[in-house]
């Protein structure tokens, strides 16, 4: 039977996933895995009545932009009290002993430094995944969590409660964090400061296929519900491990305080060899009935505490503070330090982030400062040793003028950073704009790397993005390091860029806050550059996802005469300055103001095509059904969850042919 075949394949693939991602012990080759996955994909496509959102084929995510719906937690997600010394751990132990007045065990576990998640399972299947949010309610990130291979989508084993919740930490392993940052560096995107931010940022991406491409991992550490398999925390987690969850082996039941201290001591150094970030140990009372007896305070449970490892710290002298101007004019203060060794590397500089941080530290030149390297790539200054403040120098006052061009700096409401507003004359900004303009996702001009741009700028051959189109082979070839052939290649690539579509040109201009997605939205609404130039605040803020801040930035950009001139020159050189005729003709606003969820399989267009059709007709895609959904574009075999939700909210289903009539494709 086809149904059995599908089920067998799903079971085999789930098992293979479990062995690979949870146990780190692969049982079949990648080739074999891919073959079975393809087989399953084909069977599911041809027999869509057996669709299951928890099938191993659904782990690849989707590129439909999702909006996250807020969901209330059944049990609030409170956090733990932090302790930093063995003395405080002893206090916790004594407090617990006094309150219980009977024998008790403690479980020590590592404290994983990622982002917390709550997973709800019903009848052995993953139903919902919710972020911590404010502790009372969080975001429904189920679609993204489904792509995490170490999270089981369906469970197998004994004593699985009909419904339960399991909490854990989603992490981006160090190796993946490094890979991601290297990739972002190449694409000139801002780097993640630490794996925790990277994991949290990834989990909130709207496009779940990008989430799938970043290899998130998850450790589970707390089970909640009514009919749990055991009476102790430890045994519950061991059961969870057998059902398919990744539960750490770095866990110990301790009978006395000495065993707890041994655990702390061992893992303080052993954790450095783990593939993921940890920042402490969580100590929990093992018996669930004792946990219940101890109860909660307003902020945290009385039955558990977190012991935080001391971040590696050094003390050194602050020699001076310098200020760097970034490509978009952001000013970053940097502390220049007396060199000091910290976790095996010599540290000479530390980021000071922004003016508020300098003010809060009350920094003075010559201060002895504490430098820490806690899971961050760039060390930071965490405090001043004021006991050593003798003969101290001047108080550090954040600069008021740009160190490169002397313009008066500005600070936007609600933002921590200072900016240099002199976009068109401040050297690092001019060069930055040019580098952004030629980058791969913008105009994709090969051969104009940072060094060449610097050289061309210094030789006064490039002063703005329009100058690129005046460059001659001769100009380039006579510069150091560039031969005739590479010069010709660059010129060819520049010529080629004249056919880059209008939406990428708008992105390439480097208007502050206008990224790729916003550029696309602006272009679809204001089909030519002339229309965009004339657009008012009111018209701009009507565009989906364009708020006051972006709108103001667009208006400011075009109000600047120099930008106006640059654009006129770009027009003369023949760059694309309007949406192609085909795209314009294909565009209507019949779906304006509508939020549409696509569900099921279709025969006339693919789901991705429908997604684009919706956007072209002024509608908005969303991946989850909510009260805001205008209608569901329903295909064959809609997901049962979506169907249920749609019915309960009374949301209309519109089928394929009907939909094509609405947008008059029929
Ligand atoms: S137990 C009510 N165990 O640390 C107790 N938390 O400040 C629930 N964390 O919110 C948490 N590793 O995000 C627990 N082994 C572990 C943990 C852990 C990391 C995180 C979690 C929690 C926060 C506590």
XYZ file of C-alpha atoms and ligand atoms in Angstrom:
690
model
C 0.000 0.000 0.000
C 1.208 3.474 -0.809
C 0.292 4.715 2.642
C 2.487 2.057 4.240
C 5.320 2.826 1.873
C 5.118 6.502 2.802
C 5.000 5.693 6.479
C 7.945 3.310 6.262
C 10.054 5.876 4.452
C 9.149 8.536 6.995
C 10.088 6.221 9.835
C 13.422 5.268 8.242
C 14.285 8.891 7.513
C 13.298 10.021 11.007
C 15.483 7.320 12.468
C 18.409 8.285 10.252
C 17.977 11.933 11.253
C 17.916 10.966 14.920
C 21.060 8.866 14.617
C 22.871 11.599 12.747
C 21.769 14.767 14.524
C 20.954 13.583 18.033
C 23.300 10.664 18.602
C 26.047 11.878 16.244
C 26.238 8.292 15.015
C 25.113 8.077 11.360
C 23.697 4.743 10.265
C 23.191 5.324 6.535
C 25.189 7.247 3.941
C 24.166 10.745 2.798
C 23.572 9.312 -0.644
C 21.181 6.702 0.641
C 19.415 9.317 2.762
C 18.932 11.642 -0.207
C 17.651 8.791 -2.345
C 15.015 7.835 0.211
C 14.066 11.466 0.727
C 13.535 11.926 -3.012
C 11.445 8.751 -3.132
C 9.296 10.043 -0.303
C 8.956 13.455 -1.938
C 7.683 11.870 -5.143
C 5.214 9.632 -3.311
C 3.911 12.553 -1.258
C 3.551 14.750 -4.318
C 1.582 12.097 -6.176
C -0.535 11.195 -3.159
C -1.162 14.517 -1.548
C -3.988 13.134 0.604
C -1.233 11.807 2.880
C 0.345 15.239 3.446
C 1.843 15.673 6.928
C 3.478 18.890 8.155
C 5.749 16.732 10.308
C 7.064 14.598 7.448
C 10.881 14.620 7.042
C 10.297 16.243 3.632
C 8.997 19.363 5.368
C 12.332 20.195 7.008
C 13.521 22.315 4.093
C 11.322 25.281 4.983
C 9.566 27.620 2.598
C 10.406 30.996 1.152
C 6.966 32.428 1.817
C 7.355 35.339 4.224
C 5.699 34.447 7.473
C 4.375 36.710 10.159
C 4.698 35.468 13.693
C 1.570 35.161 15.747
C 1.785 35.670 19.488
C 0.700 32.715 21.561
C 0.208 32.554 25.336
C 2.396 30.087 27.240
C 0.459 27.490 29.170
C 3.078 27.710 31.937
C 4.887 31.078 32.086
C 8.512 30.920 30.973
C 10.229 32.415 33.976
C 13.992 32.580 34.244
C 16.420 31.441 36.914
C 18.143 33.337 39.703
C 21.823 33.791 38.829
C 24.697 33.101 41.194
C 28.372 33.760 40.645
C 30.139 32.083 43.555
C 30.343 28.775 45.397
C 29.179 30.648 48.491
C 25.883 31.507 46.814
C 25.494 27.873 45.711
C 26.004 26.820 49.344
C 23.311 29.328 50.390
C 20.920 27.788 47.860
C 21.688 24.305 49.174
C 21.100 25.304 52.801
C 17.924 27.184 51.934
C 16.563 24.147 50.104
C 17.488 21.816 52.960
C 15.747 24.024 55.520
C 12.608 24.318 53.413
C 12.338 20.610 52.587
C 13.580 19.251 55.871
C 14.185 15.837 54.243
C 16.685 14.172 51.888
C 16.918 15.571 48.403
C 18.940 15.210 45.235
C 20.165 17.935 42.922
C 20.667 17.612 39.188
C 23.514 19.589 37.626
C 23.303 20.447 33.930
C 25.136 22.785 31.630
C 23.556 26.153 31.010
C 23.349 26.476 27.252
C 23.807 29.973 25.878
C 21.309 30.208 23.053
C 17.669 31.179 22.832
C 14.929 29.461 24.817
C 12.135 27.534 23.105
C 8.962 25.831 24.262
C 7.783 22.860 22.216
C 4.276 21.420 22.487
C 3.658 17.815 21.451
C 0.313 16.144 21.058
C -0.128 12.467 20.289
C 3.586 12.210 19.625
C 3.715 15.022 17.039
C 5.202 18.491 17.243
C 2.291 20.949 17.247
C 3.700 24.340 18.195
C 7.040 25.942 18.979
C 6.973 29.223 20.895
C 9.782 31.627 21.802
C 10.086 32.935 25.344
C 8.798 36.400 24.372
C 7.910 38.275 27.542
C 7.522 35.027 29.491
C 3.717 35.200 29.334
C 3.391 35.003 25.566
C 5.872 34.385 22.766
C 6.031 34.101 18.974
C 4.808 31.011 17.181
C 7.945 29.969 15.277
C 6.824 26.420 14.429
C 7.656 26.672 10.713
C 11.245 27.640 11.519
C 11.653 25.068 14.276
C 10.523 22.282 11.926
C 13.727 22.864 9.950
C 15.961 22.064 12.955
C 17.080 18.520 12.370
C 17.805 17.584 15.970
C 14.232 18.426 17.002
C 12.028 15.358 16.457
C 8.813 16.057 14.533
C 7.274 12.800 15.667
C 8.141 10.714 18.698
C 8.443 7.003 19.299
C 8.615 5.029 22.508
C 6.864 4.280 25.751
C 4.886 6.421 28.166
C 4.639 9.423 25.850
C 1.958 11.674 27.404
C -0.915 12.580 25.121
C 0.036 16.220 25.520
C 3.157 17.731 27.055
C 5.569 20.618 26.785
C 9.338 20.371 26.611
C 11.682 23.332 26.878
C 15.193 23.752 25.725
C 17.707 25.982 24.098
C 18.201 26.572 20.391
C 21.842 27.078 19.556
C 24.035 27.901 16.625
C 27.142 25.718 17.005
C 30.491 27.559 17.003
C 31.547 26.097 13.648
C 28.319 27.210 11.988
C 28.573 30.627 13.662
C 32.063 31.092 12.195
C 30.921 29.928 8.764
C 27.934 32.275 8.820
C 30.045 35.270 9.845
C 32.641 34.543 7.133
C 29.815 34.459 4.604
C 28.329 37.697 5.958
C 31.694 39.379 5.790
C 31.967 38.502 2.098
C 28.483 39.856 1.480
C 29.223 42.982 3.482
C 26.469 42.257 5.960
C 26.889 43.110 9.655
C 28.473 40.298 11.681
C 26.759 38.531 14.566
C 28.445 39.404 17.867
C 27.974 35.955 19.402
C 26.237 32.620 18.726
C 23.334 33.571 21.014
C 22.384 36.610 18.932
C 22.877 34.588 15.774
C 20.560 31.819 17.016
C 17.890 34.269 18.184
C 18.101 36.250 14.936
C 17.877 33.114 12.822
C 14.869 31.794 14.704
C 12.976 35.012 13.935
C 13.697 35.042 10.192
C 10.566 35.328 8.090
C 11.859 32.923 5.483
C 12.091 29.407 6.877
C 14.204 28.099 3.993
C 17.032 30.397 5.151
C 16.568 29.035 8.673
C 16.935 25.531 7.242
C 20.218 26.495 5.596
C 21.752 27.564 8.937
C 22.412 24.477 10.945
C 20.726 25.259 14.250
C 20.876 22.673 17.012
C 18.739 22.199 20.134
C 19.229 20.736 23.605
C 16.128 20.020 25.692
C 16.245 20.376 29.467
C 12.825 20.648 31.065
C 9.601 18.671 30.634
C 6.221 19.955 31.817
C 2.715 18.539 31.737
C 0.261 16.397 33.595
C 1.081 12.759 32.900
C 4.850 12.838 32.771
C 6.597 9.450 32.645
C 8.494 9.738 35.951
C 8.589 11.396 39.355
C 12.002 12.980 38.889
C 13.374 15.584 36.522
C 16.339 13.365 35.637
C 14.254 10.359 34.676
C 11.855 12.485 32.648
C 14.749 13.777 30.591
C 16.121 10.269 30.131
C 12.692 9.223 28.842
C 12.669 12.232 26.506
C 16.031 11.121 25.191
C 14.575 7.718 24.302
C 11.629 9.346 22.496
C 14.040 11.154 20.179
C 15.016 14.428 21.889
C 18.575 15.653 22.167
C 19.264 15.671 25.893
C 22.798 16.418 26.997
C 24.977 13.754 28.592
C 26.669 16.481 30.619
C 24.235 15.961 33.468
C 24.630 14.468 36.922
C 22.445 13.579 39.881
C 24.295 14.882 42.963
C 23.707 13.650 46.495
C 25.663 16.364 48.279
C 27.225 19.779 47.842
C 30.701 18.400 47.168
C 29.426 16.532 44.106
C 27.904 19.792 42.845
C 31.236 21.613 43.258
C 33.061 18.790 41.457
C 30.658 19.213 38.525
C 31.202 23.000 38.456
C 34.961 22.599 38.534
C 35.102 19.921 35.859
C 32.831 21.690 33.369
C 34.353 25.139 33.825
C 37.234 23.945 31.679
C 35.734 20.913 29.852
C 33.023 23.106 28.301
C 35.645 24.803 26.144
C 35.783 21.664 23.989
C 32.027 21.551 23.357
C 30.641 22.408 19.914
C 28.166 24.932 21.384
C 28.328 27.912 23.753
C 27.621 27.425 27.463
C 27.819 30.048 30.172
C 27.198 28.197 33.409
C 25.584 25.301 35.220
C 21.914 24.972 36.166
C 21.288 23.238 39.492
C 17.788 21.790 39.971
C 16.018 19.831 42.691
C 15.441 16.387 41.170
C 12.132 15.288 42.693
C 9.090 16.840 40.992
C 7.037 16.701 44.181
C 9.809 18.516 46.043
C 9.921 21.050 43.208
C 6.191 21.613 43.579
C 6.522 21.938 47.320
C 9.231 24.594 46.967
C 7.244 26.467 44.313
C 8.054 29.723 42.557
C 8.791 33.309 43.475
C 7.472 36.037 41.178
C 10.563 35.878 39.023
C 12.031 32.394 39.298
C 11.558 28.912 40.738
C 12.816 28.257 44.300
C 13.914 24.786 43.204
C 16.649 25.821 40.784
C 19.476 28.313 40.303
C 21.942 29.150 37.586
C 25.636 29.276 38.468
C 27.417 31.452 35.910
C 30.996 30.715 34.951
C 33.345 33.625 35.416
C 34.049 35.074 31.961
C 37.750 35.249 31.317
C 38.822 38.656 32.384
C 41.984 40.739 32.380
C 42.868 44.154 33.783
C 44.761 46.627 31.652
C 45.236 50.347 31.036
C 43.095 52.440 28.709
C 45.560 54.441 26.596
C 43.174 56.278 24.299
C 39.833 56.101 22.525
C 39.586 56.355 18.746
C 36.519 56.608 16.572
C 35.856 54.688 13.376
C 33.469 55.830 10.679
C 31.603 52.955 9.045
C 30.323 52.753 5.502
C 26.949 54.147 6.415
C 28.407 56.852 8.637
C 27.956 55.007 11.955
C 30.575 56.052 14.479
C 32.112 53.229 16.560
C 34.267 54.144 19.546
C 37.239 51.833 20.055
C 39.358 51.554 23.191
C 43.124 51.346 22.614
C 44.568 49.294 25.447
C 47.930 48.421 26.892
C 48.347 44.923 25.302
C 47.221 42.122 27.627
C 46.831 38.358 27.200
C 43.257 37.073 27.471
C 42.204 33.437 26.751
C 45.437 32.859 24.879
C 45.373 35.915 22.574
C 46.834 39.381 22.966
C 44.172 42.053 23.198
C 45.037 45.620 22.176
C 41.640 47.006 21.311
C 38.105 46.614 22.576
C 34.806 47.882 21.239
C 33.047 50.516 23.318
C 29.869 50.295 21.181
C 28.316 53.737 21.733
C 28.192 56.940 23.758
C 25.864 55.536 26.430
C 28.247 52.719 27.267
C 31.165 55.146 27.643
C 29.050 57.360 29.879
C 27.864 54.463 32.041
C 31.424 53.236 32.554
C 32.502 56.770 33.476
C 35.713 56.140 31.519
C 38.839 58.236 31.976
C 42.047 57.989 29.957
C 44.601 56.034 31.998
C 41.915 54.040 33.836
C 42.618 50.402 34.674
C 39.758 48.589 32.949
C 38.357 45.055 33.034
C 38.365 43.381 29.633
C 36.224 40.300 29.027
C 35.819 37.886 26.188
C 32.567 36.146 26.945
C 31.469 34.294 23.811
C 31.954 37.483 21.787
C 34.505 37.848 19.019
C 35.512 41.373 19.977
C 36.480 41.760 23.631
C 34.575 44.320 25.634
C 35.260 46.566 28.576
C 32.973 45.600 31.416
C 34.113 47.931 34.148
C 36.688 50.254 35.638
C 38.824 49.356 38.629
C 38.240 52.645 40.412
C 40.450 51.632 43.356
C 43.390 52.119 40.998
C 42.259 55.539 39.807
C 45.189 57.691 40.868
C 46.510 60.443 38.605
C 43.816 59.622 36.129
C 43.585 61.506 32.820
C 40.657 63.226 31.195
C 37.123 61.910 31.215
C 36.247 60.321 27.877
C 33.644 62.472 26.151
C 32.075 61.173 22.964
C 33.131 63.260 19.970
C 30.672 65.737 18.505
C 32.266 65.991 15.051
C 33.214 63.372 12.483
C 36.907 62.396 12.801
C 37.145 62.072 9.007
C 35.283 65.121 7.678
C 34.535 67.201 10.773
C 30.746 67.329 10.156
C 28.555 67.684 13.221
C 27.376 64.185 14.214
C 23.692 63.339 14.604
C 21.829 60.810 16.665
C 18.381 59.564 15.630
C 15.618 59.343 18.214
C 15.620 55.993 19.944
C 18.969 54.911 18.494
C 22.172 54.374 20.421
C 24.552 55.162 17.575
C 25.861 58.500 16.317
C 26.066 59.091 12.577
C 28.037 61.382 10.328
C 25.392 62.881 8.024
C 27.864 63.961 5.338
C 27.119 60.980 3.105
C 28.557 62.393 -0.080
C 31.766 64.007 1.099
C 32.999 61.939 4.032
C 35.770 59.683 2.609
C 34.907 56.332 4.285
C 31.276 56.869 3.354
C 32.061 57.691 -0.279
C 34.192 54.569 -0.545
C 31.618 52.522 1.337
C 28.850 53.642 -0.999
C 30.918 52.685 -4.024
C 31.745 49.288 -2.527
C 28.084 48.669 -1.786
C 27.063 49.786 -5.296
C 29.397 47.295 -7.011
C 28.689 44.394 -4.623
C 27.330 41.113 -5.923
C 23.712 41.567 -4.869
C 23.646 45.156 -6.105
C 25.253 45.979 -9.503
C 27.547 42.937 -9.400
C 30.594 44.667 -10.898
C 33.590 42.326 -10.741
C 37.110 43.422 -9.956
C 36.324 46.552 -7.980
C 37.282 45.285 -4.533
C 38.062 47.427 -1.505
C 41.715 47.934 -2.468
C 40.954 48.991 -6.041
C 38.225 51.356 -4.883
C 40.708 52.908 -2.435
C 43.267 53.284 -5.176
C 40.780 54.852 -7.585
C 39.539 57.191 -4.886
C 43.049 58.252 -3.891
C 43.853 58.907 -7.555
C 40.722 61.061 -7.841
C 39.233 58.786 -10.490
C 36.240 57.826 -8.363
C 34.404 60.255 -6.168
C 30.878 58.870 -6.385
C 28.982 55.943 -7.868
C 28.305 57.729 -11.171
C 32.050 58.163 -11.808
C 32.292 54.386 -12.234
C 30.685 54.744 -15.649
C 33.327 57.265 -16.780
C 36.247 54.903 -16.094
C 38.401 53.967 -19.094
C 40.645 50.938 -19.568
C 43.591 53.360 -19.575
C 42.638 54.822 -16.160
C 42.577 51.405 -14.597
C 45.576 49.909 -16.346
C 47.944 52.658 -15.293
C 47.195 52.059 -11.629
C 49.522 49.856 -9.656
C 48.835 46.122 -9.760
C 46.253 46.311 -12.543
C 47.236 44.911 -15.937
C 45.510 45.628 -19.259
C 43.531 42.432 -19.164
C 42.050 42.917 -15.687
C 41.343 46.531 -16.575
C 39.399 45.429 -19.661
C 37.504 42.852 -17.565
C 36.428 45.524 -15.117
C 35.230 47.774 -17.935
C 33.258 44.858 -19.434
C 31.671 44.158 -16.085
C 30.725 47.837 -15.688
C 29.131 47.789 -19.144
C 27.262 44.636 -18.219
C 25.812 46.231 -15.089
C 23.750 48.579 -17.244
C 21.245 45.764 -17.691
C 20.879 45.032 -13.968
C 17.121 45.291 -13.175
C 15.752 48.513 -11.688
C 14.991 47.039 -8.274
C 18.659 46.185 -7.776
C 19.655 49.664 -8.936
C 17.464 51.168 -6.200
C 19.099 48.838 -3.658
C 22.559 49.717 -5.038
C 22.033 53.461 -4.455
C 22.637 52.761 -0.785
C 19.746 54.821 0.589
C 19.914 54.359 4.347
C 17.516 51.636 5.641
C 16.569 50.576 2.069
C 17.654 46.942 1.853
C 16.839 44.464 -0.885
C 13.289 43.762 0.246
C 12.360 47.401 0.732
C 13.868 48.285 -2.655
C 11.673 45.645 -4.267
C 8.568 46.970 -2.543
C 9.343 50.574 -3.493
C 9.967 49.621 -7.098
C 6.700 47.728 -7.360
C 4.768 50.718 -6.076
C 6.654 53.556 -7.748
C 7.518 51.938 -11.050
C 10.097 54.508 -12.178
C 12.813 56.553 -10.503
C 10.938 59.749 -11.411
C 7.946 58.522 -9.405
C 10.136 57.542 -6.501
C 11.809 60.966 -6.508
C 8.414 62.636 -6.263
C 6.965 60.295 -3.638
C 5.730 62.044 -0.486
C 5.982 60.809 3.099
C 2.321 59.918 2.948
C 2.643 57.874 -0.232
C 5.798 56.165 0.981
C 4.425 55.087 4.339
C 1.499 53.421 2.561
C 3.925 50.883 1.137
C 3.983 47.596 3.017
C 6.733 47.524 5.682
C 7.774 51.145 5.030
C 7.490 53.161 8.220
C 8.308 56.790 8.999
C 12.005 56.082 9.420
C 12.495 54.508 5.988
C 10.166 57.010 4.307
C 12.064 59.947 5.799
C 15.336 58.459 4.661
C 14.039 58.141 1.059
C 12.716 61.704 1.085
C 16.037 63.007 2.474
C 17.967 61.107 -0.140
C 16.147 62.676 -3.067
C 16.090 66.115 -1.461
C 19.878 66.185 -1.722
C 20.871 67.913 -4.953
C 23.995 65.895 -5.341
C 22.063 62.606 -5.295
C 19.707 64.089 -7.846
C 22.651 64.844 -10.129
C 24.164 61.396 -9.627
C 20.883 59.788 -10.635
C 20.606 61.965 -13.714
C 24.065 60.875 -14.747
C 23.253 57.206 -14.126
C 20.205 57.638 -16.373
C 22.372 59.073 -19.143
C 24.796 56.152 -18.892
C 21.844 53.852 -19.575
C 21.137 52.150 -16.243
C 17.673 50.630 -15.727
C 15.554 53.268 -14.048
C 12.108 51.758 -14.349
C 10.350 48.463 -13.865
C 10.464 46.349 -17.039
C 7.355 46.622 -19.235
C 6.405 42.964 -18.663
C 6.513 43.359 -14.929
C 4.505 46.558 -15.073
C 1.816 45.085 -17.255
C 1.539 42.073 -15.034
C 0.867 44.307 -12.063
C -2.469 45.288 -10.545
C -3.684 46.249 -7.149
C -6.689 43.941 -7.010
C -5.283 42.295 -3.896
C -4.281 45.529 -2.167
C -4.740 45.340 1.592
C -5.248 41.571 1.521
C -3.170 39.170 3.603
C -3.222 35.752 2.009
C -2.101 32.352 3.213
C -1.236 29.744 0.580
C -1.943 26.166 1.563
C -1.944 22.852 -0.271
C -0.745 21.892 -3.740
C -1.740 23.533 -7.026
C -1.905 22.563 -10.662
C -1.628 25.816 -12.641
C 1.306 27.514 -10.902
C 3.803 26.502 -8.231
C 3.451 27.847 -4.712
C 6.402 30.181 -5.318
C 4.740 31.487 -8.453
C 1.525 32.131 -6.553
C 3.492 33.956 -3.931
C 4.905 36.252 -6.586
C 1.508 36.648 -8.257
C 0.039 37.774 -4.937
C 2.782 40.351 -4.479
C 2.485 41.606 -8.044
C -1.214 42.169 -7.502
C -0.659 44.185 -4.371
C -1.370 41.443 -1.795
C 0.720 40.261 1.095
C 1.819 36.682 1.806
C 1.712 35.167 5.227
C 2.499 31.620 6.280
C 0.175 31.276 9.217
C -3.545 31.680 9.581
C -4.719 34.361 11.980
C -7.594 36.761 12.427
C -5.718 39.086 10.051
C -5.848 36.568 7.176
C -8.136 37.872 4.402
C -8.506 34.496 2.706
C -6.690 31.256 2.093
C -5.572 30.377 -1.400
C -6.464 26.734 -1.051
C -4.975 23.953 -3.120
C -5.443 20.215 -2.929
C -5.004 18.703 0.524
C -4.577 21.744 2.670
C -2.643 21.193 5.885
C -5.135 19.946 8.501
C -3.954 22.459 11.128
C -4.496 25.391 8.780
C -7.887 24.066 7.789
C -8.914 23.734 11.425
C -7.688 27.215 12.282
C -9.373 28.731 9.210
C -12.674 27.088 10.104
C -12.539 28.230 13.691
C -11.791 31.817 12.629
C -14.344 31.706 9.809
C -11.792 32.542 7.130
C -12.816 32.047 3.523
C -11.066 29.504 1.297
C -10.581 30.530 -2.312
C -9.630 27.760 -4.720
C -7.184 27.984 -7.604
C -9.537 28.623 -10.546
C -11.586 31.103 -8.577
C -8.392 32.913 -7.581
C -7.151 33.068 -11.166
C -10.467 34.676 -12.108
C -10.032 37.326 -9.425
C -6.671 38.326 -10.785
C -8.154 37.824 -14.301
C -5.670 35.307 -15.524
C -8.526 33.125 -16.731
S 15.806 25.227 33.175
C 12.112 27.053 35.324
N 18.060 24.285 32.223
O 18.716 29.732 31.030
C 13.432 26.587 34.848
N 17.455 26.507 31.653
O 17.812 31.984 33.176
C 13.544 26.564 33.372
N 19.026 27.597 30.097
O 15.315 30.431 30.541
C 14.893 26.632 32.820
N 20.413 25.903 29.915
O 16.834 29.813 28.483
C 17.228 25.342 32.294
N 19.993 23.269 31.414
C 19.173 24.337 31.474
C 19.434 25.525 30.766
C 18.548 26.606 30.892
C 20.146 27.133 29.522
C 18.493 28.960 29.889
C 17.020 29.014 29.641
C 16.434 29.685 30.837
C 17.583 30.505 31.313
C 17.479 30.716 32.799
